[in-house]
Amino acid sequence: MIRSQTHPDVASYEEVNRDVFKLLSRPGKGYFLLLGLAILCLGWGAYAWLTQIYLGIGMSGKRNPVNWGAYITTFVFWVGIAHSGTLVSAVLYLFRAHWRQSIYRIAEAMTVFAVMTAGLFPIIHLGRPQTFYWLLPYPNQRGLWPNFRSPLVWDVFAISTYLTVSATFFFLGMIPDNAAARDAATVPWRKKLYSILSLGWRGTDREWKNFTRAYLYLAALATPLVLSVHSVVSWDFAMSIVPGWHTTIFAPYFVAGAIFSGLAMVITLVVPIRKAFKLEAYFTPRHFDMMARLVLLTSLVVSYAYLVEYFIAWYSGEVGERAHFWFRPFGNYWWATWIMLTCNMFVPQLLWFKKVRSSIGALFTITIFINIGMWFERYVIIVTSLVREYEPWQWLSHYKPSWVEMSILIGSFGWFFMWFLLFLRILPAVSVAELKEVMPAPLRFVGKGKERSGGRETGTEGYDR
Amino acid sequence: MRATRESGCLGIFAELDAATAAIETLRRSGHKDIVVYSPVPRHELEHALHAPESPVRLFTLVGALTGAAAGFALAIGTSLDWPLVTGGKPIISIPAFVVIGFELAVLFGALSTVVGLFLNARLPHVAKYAVYDPSFSAGRFGVFVPTPEGKEAEVKSVFEKSGAEEIREKPMEVRLGA
């Protein structure tokens, strides 16, 4: 028996189906408890939002000049979380990183649900959410179209394209797995669901040939898309002249931060799934090691961006910029700045040690720190800049998120986890087809395979589409 | 289950090299329209079939170019329709419009790739019955070949010699899913 290097404990193609489809069974009490908790959080958030719609945007803590607060912070946070899904599914795919196979579906699902969550926040932030369609590119009664020079319009294009393309990639990539689930399903509603989602897939040579090509081109389109989306989000800030925002480093800085936070979230999600469903053979220490290395790399990029911001503020000699970067670590919001620096710059340095990277518990703890740190990064960028803009008479000593804002933040986690938990037990959360691609194919003549297949190597693992 | 409309022979293989051997022998003896089923895409099968390149890439290219053109046309056309200077920028601000053009290139490119896949792979496969076996999605390889009158014995012996696990001379069409 030739064993796979990426999944040495998995013996055969059939075993992959058996192990992975364990997830598609009737869940236990613990699952329903978690799902209930998620829905409860969502309900609480929905109540808070309704309160804000009924009583007005004054229910949030936003006061002039701080008109972007916790909502935009949370918007950027969730868009960032979304990014690593595309990184794992598309970018690592193009780089032929075979260790991505077992985690990519979970990461992709995370992307879709995180964009769905993020997309709500600009609407919540509007105050009058019923007018959200004013953002769409269509002319008003007098024939005036939206201003395509405005980053906020770019944002609409970027986020809606991202949601469409990542959802397409997600459902398209799942077709062969849904077919496998269809063939294995015994429960009638599941069989029906997978029949619909598999589109009558039979795994013929014609289907595979076109599917693998289509998947490659979608990956090739998704890769620049993911870079563009967070760049556009960063330009929402960088195109203005507000101190702390008006900088050219924002696009790469935001993209790196997004991948950093998203990878951390993948680890946070995969650790409990691996434990609960005994999928240790598929999420091996090597997978965690590779993800941890990427987290470390992106942490270094983000740290570099933090330091460059300070350097440029000093080097530019610009008074507003200098004052702002003094205000960040030593002003009223020193605590938020130091939470951000500790969680994103200092704590991830532990990942230099192999011992830390191979300890699942340590990784889980570090990634929780990163998730918190990355929310605070956006909070620092948005709030500290707006509290002290150019006009001193406007300086607010404090912006504090109100209970409505905090409840909606909690509600967004409920919304995200509700979808994620439903996905986990309803759709194939690990791609069986792609796991089999990195396993050696079963051979009749091991060793003599060359003559049998007309001079070509067989039995090698890894199918590069 | 129900009878197949066209007569043919289906060989089920547990090993990849056995399936490729059968395909190559069949191709050499002049059989056409071979359909191969597999749980994973494998280059070995594609090579054995001598399959031409998939045309999906053309759909991607045309879609992406159309999207880029549509994005620029939208931004430029609407700006010219009501020329209004904002932020002291030119009416046609190319750098700003690149964002719109780029996003629509990706959007249209992705959607037309899906259209290309559906047309070329003949998906969705709506017929409820098809020549198929559920083991193909788990780990088995299948080779189906239409057999004209009098050729059944030859095809059967090719499958046997290559090491087929099971041979169905008149494969029944099975119901796909529910």
XYZ file of C-alpha atoms in Angstrom:
643
model
C 0.000 0.000 0.000
C 1.399 3.373 -1.014
C 0.558 5.946 1.624
C -0.064 9.601 1.058
C 2.527 12.001 2.415
C -0.043 14.602 3.394
C -2.446 12.143 5.030
C -0.355 9.101 5.980
C -3.088 7.570 8.148
C -5.682 7.297 5.407
C -5.639 3.995 3.573
C -8.088 4.130 0.674
C -10.411 6.321 -1.353
C -13.410 4.645 0.266
C -12.081 5.417 3.727
C -12.035 9.131 2.890
C -15.756 9.019 2.090
C -16.550 7.074 5.248
C -14.597 9.435 7.514
C -15.744 12.683 5.971
C -19.404 11.742 5.665
C -19.492 11.066 9.404
C -20.058 14.814 9.549
C -23.256 14.442 7.536
C -25.163 12.555 10.189
C -27.655 13.496 12.855
C -25.870 15.866 15.240
C -25.851 15.407 19.011
C -27.048 17.614 21.851
C -23.889 19.699 22.019
C -24.348 20.805 18.435
C -27.926 21.951 18.965
C -26.842 23.747 22.113
C -24.221 25.698 20.158
C -26.649 26.385 17.335
C -29.216 27.607 19.862
C -26.628 29.897 21.425
C -25.728 31.317 18.004
C -29.381 31.977 17.204
C -29.873 33.575 20.623
C -26.963 35.972 19.977
C -28.384 36.709 16.540
C -31.800 37.416 18.047
C -30.267 39.807 20.566
C -28.401 41.611 17.796
C -31.578 41.816 15.714
C -33.431 43.319 18.684
C -30.709 45.943 19.077
C -30.848 46.788 15.384
C -34.628 47.119 15.463
C -34.267 49.469 18.419
C -31.853 51.580 16.391
C -34.152 51.630 13.355
C -37.112 52.613 15.545
C -35.428 55.207 17.740
C -32.781 56.461 15.319
C -29.032 56.305 14.762
C -28.530 58.253 17.987
C -28.838 54.900 19.732
C -25.308 54.208 18.573
C -22.429 55.989 20.279
C -21.607 57.976 17.137
C -21.393 61.741 17.660
C -19.743 64.364 15.470
C -16.956 64.105 14.411
C -16.892 60.354 15.052
C -19.366 59.221 12.412
C -17.627 55.958 11.712
C -17.472 53.791 14.784
C -17.948 50.199 15.811
C -20.056 49.349 12.742
C -17.355 50.175 10.230
C -14.779 48.557 12.532
C -16.816 45.366 12.482
C -17.390 45.643 8.725
C -13.653 45.765 8.057
C -13.079 43.006 10.604
C -15.445 40.585 8.835
C -14.204 41.455 5.347
C -10.733 40.686 6.649
C -11.836 37.340 8.081
C -13.268 36.483 4.689
C -9.973 36.919 2.909
C -8.053 33.920 4.045
C -10.768 31.639 2.704
C -9.944 32.796 -0.786
C -6.255 32.697 0.037
C -6.475 29.047 1.069
C -8.800 27.970 -1.709
C -7.456 29.964 -4.644
C -3.986 31.346 -3.945
C -2.578 28.224 -2.305
C -4.244 26.229 -5.059
C -2.335 28.144 -7.709
C 0.851 27.631 -5.690
C 0.144 23.867 -5.606
C 0.321 23.774 -1.815
C -1.135 20.331 -1.284
C -1.622 20.810 2.427
C -4.566 23.075 1.693
C -6.820 20.198 0.575
C -8.353 19.264 3.897
C -8.956 22.774 5.208
C -9.958 24.698 2.127
C -13.688 23.964 2.130
C -14.012 25.159 5.713
C -12.013 28.274 4.840
C -14.178 28.882 1.773
C -17.388 28.532 3.766
C -15.929 30.975 6.258
C -15.346 33.424 3.403
C -18.903 33.246 2.140
C -20.464 33.626 5.594
C -18.026 36.343 6.634
C -18.819 38.414 3.521
C -22.520 37.875 4.205
C -21.925 39.229 7.701
C -19.722 42.111 6.565
C -22.241 43.174 3.938
C -24.820 43.870 6.637
C -22.713 46.458 8.434
C -22.657 49.316 5.935
C -26.454 48.918 5.859
C -26.750 48.910 9.657
C -24.390 51.895 9.683
C -26.731 53.817 7.355
C -29.224 54.549 10.062
C -32.013 54.406 7.516
C -31.354 50.918 6.181
C -34.391 50.977 3.914
C -32.480 53.314 1.567
C -29.589 50.891 1.069
C -30.455 50.480 -2.614
C -29.294 54.039 -3.241
C -25.818 52.509 -3.335
C -26.591 50.485 -6.439
C -25.485 51.865 -9.796
C -28.686 53.212 -11.296
C -29.720 56.791 -12.098
C -32.058 58.792 -9.873
C -35.228 60.446 -11.204
C -33.244 63.269 -12.715
C -30.873 60.923 -14.516
C -27.865 61.416 -12.229
C -25.763 58.298 -11.665
C -23.598 57.500 -8.629
C -20.164 59.097 -8.474
C -17.766 56.462 -9.781
C -14.838 58.472 -8.446
C -15.960 57.762 -4.905
C -14.335 54.889 -2.974
C -17.707 54.116 -1.419
C -19.051 53.195 -4.863
C -15.936 51.105 -5.528
C -16.722 49.338 -2.285
C -20.174 48.358 -3.510
C -18.673 46.861 -6.659
C -15.851 45.122 -4.811
C -17.949 43.601 -2.028
C -20.807 42.444 -4.243
C -18.392 40.931 -6.783
C -16.552 39.235 -3.952
C -19.723 37.755 -2.515
C -20.887 36.510 -5.919
C -17.545 35.054 -6.971
C -16.746 33.412 -3.640
C -20.230 31.879 -3.441
C -19.874 30.616 -7.028
C -16.467 29.146 -6.259
C -17.855 27.539 -3.116
C -20.883 25.876 -4.703
C -19.087 24.944 -7.920
C -16.180 23.325 -6.088
C -18.641 21.311 -4.057
C -20.379 19.622 -7.036
C -18.283 16.394 -7.071
C -18.482 16.137 -3.285
C -22.229 16.574 -3.326
C -22.398 13.766 -5.872
C -20.392 11.540 -3.527
C -22.652 12.565 -0.651
C -25.700 11.840 -2.802
C -24.446 8.326 -3.505
C -23.699 7.711 0.164
C -26.813 9.332 1.654
C -29.562 7.220 3.157
C -31.774 9.918 4.678
C -34.344 10.999 2.027
C -34.086 14.791 2.516
C -30.315 14.622 2.344
C -30.409 12.490 -0.810
C -32.758 15.002 -2.399
C -30.619 17.990 -1.357
C -27.364 16.497 -2.635
C -29.062 15.406 -5.864
C -30.010 19.016 -6.538
C -26.643 20.474 -5.512
C -24.643 17.890 -7.457
C -26.442 18.818 -10.719
C -26.487 15.187 -11.810
C -22.701 14.861 -11.636
C -21.378 11.413 -12.569
C -17.638 12.004 -12.637
C -17.256 11.318 -16.351
C -14.079 12.286 -18.163
C -15.946 15.086 -19.968
C -17.211 16.501 -16.670
C -13.860 16.302 -14.901
C -11.904 17.797 -17.775
C -14.063 20.897 -18.009
C -14.538 21.109 -14.263
C -10.821 21.124 -13.483
C -10.222 23.814 -16.103
C -13.117 25.959 -14.900
C -11.866 25.616 -11.327
C -8.391 26.735 -12.353
C -9.689 29.847 -14.110
C -11.956 30.716 -11.229
C -8.959 30.439 -8.903
C -6.981 32.647 -11.257
C -9.761 35.252 -11.157
C -10.323 34.992 -7.397
C -6.668 35.624 -6.595
C -6.425 39.198 -7.894
C -9.996 39.751 -6.678
C -9.084 39.043 -3.075
C -6.192 41.494 -3.287
C -8.434 44.129 -4.832
C -11.263 43.830 -2.334
C -9.316 44.715 0.758
C -7.361 47.317 -1.172
C -10.650 48.977 -2.060
C -11.778 48.747 1.577
C -8.502 50.392 2.614
C -9.052 53.186 0.083
C -12.301 54.048 1.854
C -9.853 55.458 4.370
C -6.726 56.258 2.404
C -8.463 58.446 -0.209
C -9.392 60.952 2.479
C -6.972 63.424 4.056
C -7.595 62.427 7.667
C -4.341 62.010 9.647
C -3.636 58.328 10.166
C -5.639 57.342 7.087
C -4.058 59.236 4.232
C -1.242 56.852 3.385
C -0.210 54.765 0.400
C 0.763 51.786 2.542
C -2.871 51.116 3.418
C -3.710 48.701 0.589
C -0.930 46.132 1.175
C -1.198 46.712 4.920
C -4.910 45.897 4.916
C -4.510 42.881 2.642
C -1.801 41.409 4.876
C -3.893 42.135 7.960
C -6.902 40.475 6.377
C -5.024 37.304 5.570
C -3.473 37.358 9.032
C -6.829 37.584 10.813
C -8.538 35.154 8.451
C -5.909 32.447 8.870
C -6.143 32.870 12.609
C -9.889 32.381 12.351
C -9.414 29.214 10.245
C -7.253 27.748 13.007
C -9.784 28.828 15.648
C -12.549 27.024 13.732
C -10.642 23.903 12.666
C -9.270 23.011 16.121
C -12.658 22.218 17.709
C -13.991 20.531 14.523
C -10.985 18.227 14.400
C -11.472 17.303 18.029
C -15.255 16.850 17.896
C -15.316 14.669 14.786
C -12.025 12.816 15.338
C -10.583 14.010 12.038
C -6.975 13.945 13.263
C -5.939 11.899 10.225
C -7.015 14.739 7.928
C -5.983 17.818 9.896
C -2.460 16.708 10.721
C 0.160 18.615 12.741
C 1.712 19.508 9.388
C -1.410 21.416 8.393
C -1.322 23.431 11.573
C 2.398 23.998 11.216
C 1.980 25.378 7.701
C -0.919 27.632 8.711
C 1.025 28.866 11.737
C 3.957 29.772 9.493
C 1.667 31.819 7.275
C 0.202 33.515 10.346
C 3.724 34.379 11.483
C 4.659 35.712 8.067
C 1.583 37.924 7.805
C 2.080 39.064 11.392
C 5.532 40.278 10.411
C 4.110 42.124 7.407
C 1.491 43.763 9.601
C 4.091 44.664 12.232
C 6.233 46.208 9.531
C 3.270 48.307 8.401
C 2.637 49.479 11.980
C 6.237 50.586 12.356
C 6.444 52.227 8.933
C 3.388 54.312 9.804
C 5.223 55.743 12.809
C 8.404 56.264 10.851
C 6.653 58.106 8.024
C 4.706 60.242 10.492
C 8.002 61.356 12.000
C 9.899 61.567 8.728
C 7.205 63.578 6.909
C 7.445 66.378 9.428
C 3.711 66.890 8.998
C 2.348 68.311 12.255
C -1.095 66.684 12.109
C 0.371 63.309 11.255
C 3.000 63.523 13.992
C 0.468 64.601 16.599
C -1.838 61.794 15.603
C 0.757 59.074 15.933
C 1.727 60.436 19.327
C -1.935 60.387 20.326
C -2.389 56.724 19.370
C -0.134 55.039 21.924
C -0.200 57.781 24.584
C -3.590 59.486 24.181
C -7.039 58.546 25.457
C -7.043 55.352 23.431
C -3.638 54.094 24.536
C -5.258 50.883 25.802
C -6.783 50.010 22.408
C -3.476 50.687 20.657
C -1.549 48.530 23.085
C -4.088 45.685 22.815
C -3.617 45.847 19.052
C 0.192 45.869 19.254
C 0.318 43.102 21.859
C -2.077 40.754 20.075
C -0.854 41.292 16.525
C 2.811 42.117 16.875
C 4.140 40.581 20.097
C 2.087 37.435 20.810
C 2.455 35.901 17.299
C 6.257 35.994 17.698
C 5.823 32.851 19.807
C 5.195 31.050 16.519
C 8.909 31.157 15.779
C 9.174 28.152 18.087
C 8.426 24.749 16.602
C 7.120 23.635 19.991
C 4.439 26.320 19.931
C 3.494 25.595 16.321
C 3.023 21.927 17.075
C 0.896 22.512 20.156
C -2.749 22.678 19.118
C -3.773 24.282 22.417
C -1.164 27.015 22.097
C -2.185 27.725 18.512
C -5.828 27.969 19.503
C -5.014 30.456 22.275
C -2.746 32.577 20.078
C -5.343 32.756 17.301
C -7.986 33.966 19.772
C -5.582 36.771 20.719
C -5.145 37.604 17.030
C -8.902 37.721 16.415
C -9.289 40.198 19.259
C -6.230 42.161 18.192
C -7.432 42.551 14.642
C -10.797 43.946 15.720
C -8.922 46.485 17.820
C -6.623 47.333 14.921
C -9.601 48.595 12.943
C -11.013 50.279 16.035
C -7.752 52.146 16.547
C -7.513 53.172 12.896
C -11.089 54.419 12.731
C -11.773 55.898 16.139
C -8.465 57.508 17.081
C -8.281 59.275 13.734
C -11.818 60.650 13.890
C -11.715 61.697 17.540
C -8.833 64.051 16.690
C -9.241 65.384 13.194
C -7.862 68.778 12.083
C -10.265 70.986 14.026
C -9.371 71.089 17.736
C -12.760 72.546 18.700
C -14.272 69.311 17.429
C -11.995 67.070 19.457
C -14.017 64.618 21.431
C -12.381 63.204 24.473
C -14.310 60.016 24.019
C -16.238 57.824 21.670
C -17.652 54.748 23.340
C -19.638 52.077 21.490
C -23.174 52.026 22.894
C -24.981 48.890 24.031
C -26.688 48.786 20.624
C -23.364 48.692 18.800
C -21.941 46.023 21.088
C -25.135 43.938 20.817
C -25.012 44.090 17.044
C -21.353 43.013 17.181
C -22.382 40.005 19.282
C -25.301 39.415 16.916
C -22.899 39.320 13.971
C -21.008 36.461 15.606
C -24.349 34.704 16.131
C -25.244 35.186 12.457
C -21.842 33.934 11.277
C -21.772 30.894 13.557
C -25.370 29.979 12.792
C -24.531 29.656 9.088
C -21.245 27.970 9.810
C -22.779 25.363 12.108
C -25.557 24.615 9.619
C -22.971 24.249 6.856
C -20.864 21.877 8.936
C -23.577 19.241 9.269
C -25.431 19.739 6.006
C -22.790 20.179 3.291
C -19.511 18.266 2.823
C -17.169 20.362 4.988
C -14.080 18.541 3.771
C -13.634 17.942 0.063
C -13.486 14.191 -0.540
C -12.526 14.595 -4.193
C -9.592 16.867 -3.435
C -8.376 14.711 -0.558
C -8.260 11.791 -2.973
C -6.240 13.888 -5.402
C -3.342 14.083 -2.978
C -3.508 10.365 -2.259
C -1.727 7.829 -4.446
C -4.120 6.106 -6.836
C -4.721 2.380 -6.258
C -2.594 0.385 -8.702
C -2.715 -3.157 -9.958
C 0.944 -3.373 -10.837
C 2.903 -1.437 -8.288
C 6.378 -0.940 -9.674
C 5.482 -2.404 -13.033
C 2.989 0.374 -13.554
C 5.121 2.086 -16.171
C 4.769 -0.602 -18.794
C 1.107 -1.065 -18.111
C 0.148 2.533 -18.693
C 2.117 3.140 -21.811
C 5.268 4.695 -20.383
C 3.658 7.188 -18.050
C 4.216 7.316 -14.358
C 1.296 6.198 -12.293
C 0.864 6.075 -8.582
C 2.301 9.492 -7.972
C 0.264 11.631 -5.691
C -0.964 15.076 -6.496
C -2.997 16.004 -9.488
C -2.094 19.427 -10.740
C -5.125 20.692 -12.494
C -33.154 0.694 -12.728
C -34.065 0.429 -16.341
C -32.574 -0.861 -19.567
C -30.048 1.257 -21.458
C -31.120 2.773 -24.729
C -27.835 2.156 -26.489
C -26.135 -1.192 -26.133
C -22.764 -1.068 -24.491
C -20.442 -2.603 -21.978
C -19.399 -1.181 -18.605
C -16.232 -2.295 -16.881
C -15.660 -1.441 -13.222
C -12.067 -1.225 -12.046
C -10.544 -0.971 -8.611
C -7.196 0.212 -9.930
C -6.225 3.186 -12.027
C -3.639 1.387 -14.198
C -6.124 -1.381 -15.023
C -8.620 1.218 -16.240
C -6.041 3.098 -18.349
C -4.854 -0.191 -19.879
C -8.411 -1.054 -20.898
C -8.966 2.413 -22.372
C -5.796 2.246 -24.441
C -6.501 -1.215 -25.777
C -10.043 -0.212 -26.719
C -8.823 2.938 -28.424
C -6.223 0.991 -30.392
C -8.860 -1.397 -31.679
C -10.891 1.551 -32.949
C -13.577 2.034 -30.313
C -14.996 5.523 -30.017
C -17.164 7.451 -27.538
C -15.558 5.839 -24.505
C -16.909 7.303 -21.268
C -14.675 7.097 -18.219
C -15.971 7.529 -14.670
C -13.628 8.336 -11.804
C -13.785 9.606 -8.209
C -10.875 11.992 -8.884
C -9.544 13.715 -11.957
C -6.367 11.937 -13.083
C -3.955 12.935 -15.825
C -3.430 9.267 -16.652
C -7.056 8.944 -17.742
C -6.944 12.151 -19.785
C -3.778 10.997 -21.550
C -5.214 7.549 -22.248
C -8.269 9.153 -23.833
C -6.210 11.685 -25.813
C -8.774 14.279 -24.814
C -8.545 17.669 -26.550
C -8.061 20.821 -24.430
C -11.215 22.084 -22.726
C -12.679 25.198 -24.387
C -13.721 26.716 -21.023
C -10.744 29.100 -21.085
C -12.217 30.940 -24.072
C -15.373 31.632 -22.086
C -13.271 33.027 -19.241
C -11.305 35.300 -21.549
C -14.298 36.622 -23.464
C -16.275 37.119 -20.232
C -13.453 39.001 -18.525
C -12.842 41.283 -21.506
C -16.557 41.995 -21.838
C -16.697 42.788 -18.119
C -13.770 45.210 -18.304
C -15.301 46.956 -21.307
C -18.694 47.119 -19.591
C -17.156 48.587 -16.417
C -15.329 51.366 -18.239
C -18.334 52.020 -20.481
C -20.614 52.341 -17.457
C -18.341 54.699 -15.556
C -17.322 56.820 -18.542
C -20.761 56.877 -20.189
C -22.630 57.946 -17.070
C -20.001 60.580 -16.224
C -20.331 62.104 -19.700
C -24.100 61.892 -19.540
C -24.150 64.454 -16.702
C -20.711 66.082 -16.483
C -20.266 67.124 -12.865
C -16.843 67.913 -11.449
C -16.289 66.341 -8.036
C -13.132 66.682 -5.970
C -11.486 68.667 -8.773
C -10.978 65.475 -10.749
C -11.411 65.146 -14.535
C -14.825 63.993 -15.762
C -13.188 60.859 -17.147
C -10.936 59.798 -14.248
C -9.310 56.679 -15.619
C -7.451 55.603 -12.421
C -10.696 55.695 -10.461
C -12.594 53.833 -13.145
C -9.991 51.047 -13.261
C -11.540 49.755 -10.046
C -14.976 49.457 -11.655
C -13.528 47.937 -14.829
C -11.473 45.448 -12.856
C -14.287 44.302 -10.577
C -16.655 43.782 -13.485
C -13.945 41.919 -15.432
C -13.665 39.458 -12.558
C -17.428 39.197 -12.096
C -18.240 38.625 -15.769
C -15.206 36.371 -16.210
C -16.263 34.151 -13.313
C -19.884 33.927 -14.401
C -19.030 33.138 -18.003
C -16.576 30.464 -16.803
C -19.536 28.814 -15.091
C -21.572 29.084 -18.296
C -18.638 27.570 -20.205
C -18.429 24.708 -17.739
C -22.161 24.005 -17.936
C -22.238 24.020 -21.733
C -19.106 21.931 -22.231
C -19.597 19.436 -19.428
C -23.322 19.190 -20.229
C -24.351 20.112 -16.723
C -26.800 20.104 -15.085
C -27.542 16.539 -16.086
C -31.289 16.580 -15.687
C -32.185 13.053 -16.854
C -33.033 10.995 -13.796
C -31.497 7.785 -15.167
C -27.975 7.278 -16.462
C -25.334 4.640 -16.910
C -23.565 4.937 -13.592
C -22.624 3.176 -10.414
C -22.529 4.813 -6.975
C -19.124 3.248 -6.332
C -17.648 5.671 -8.914
C -17.909 8.545 -6.450
C -16.354 6.485 -3.671
C -13.270 4.901 -5.211
C -13.946 2.821 -8.327
C -13.104 3.663 -11.935
C -15.590 2.895 -14.683
C -15.182 2.522 -18.442
C -18.267 2.471 -20.630
C -18.003 1.739 -24.311
C -20.862 1.490 -26.834
C -20.645 -1.893 -28.563
C -21.973 -2.526 -32.058
C -23.565 -5.931 -32.821
C -21.107 -8.806 -32.554
C -18.380 -6.823 -30.741
C -19.543 -7.636 -27.181
C -17.222 -10.603 -26.736
C -14.155 -8.615 -27.810
C -14.855 -5.741 -25.414
C -15.572 -8.140 -22.610
C -12.270 -9.904 -23.078
C -10.385 -6.575 -23.093
C -11.973 -5.700 -19.747
C -11.174 -9.129 -18.356
C -7.553 -9.042 -19.461
C -7.016 -5.528 -18.073
C -8.258 -6.651 -14.676
C -11.818 -5.381 -14.365
C -13.469 -6.101 -11.057
C -16.897 -6.389 -12.594
C -18.242 -6.335 -16.160
C -21.810 -5.416 -17.069
C -22.621 -6.411 -20.613
C -25.969 -4.655 -20.732
C -25.495 -2.050 -18.019
C -28.752 -0.941 -16.495
C -29.310 2.781 -16.132
C -29.497 3.629 -12.460
C -31.425 6.404 -10.820
C -29.168 9.323 -9.923
C -30.070 10.379 -6.417
C -33.614 10.964 -5.311
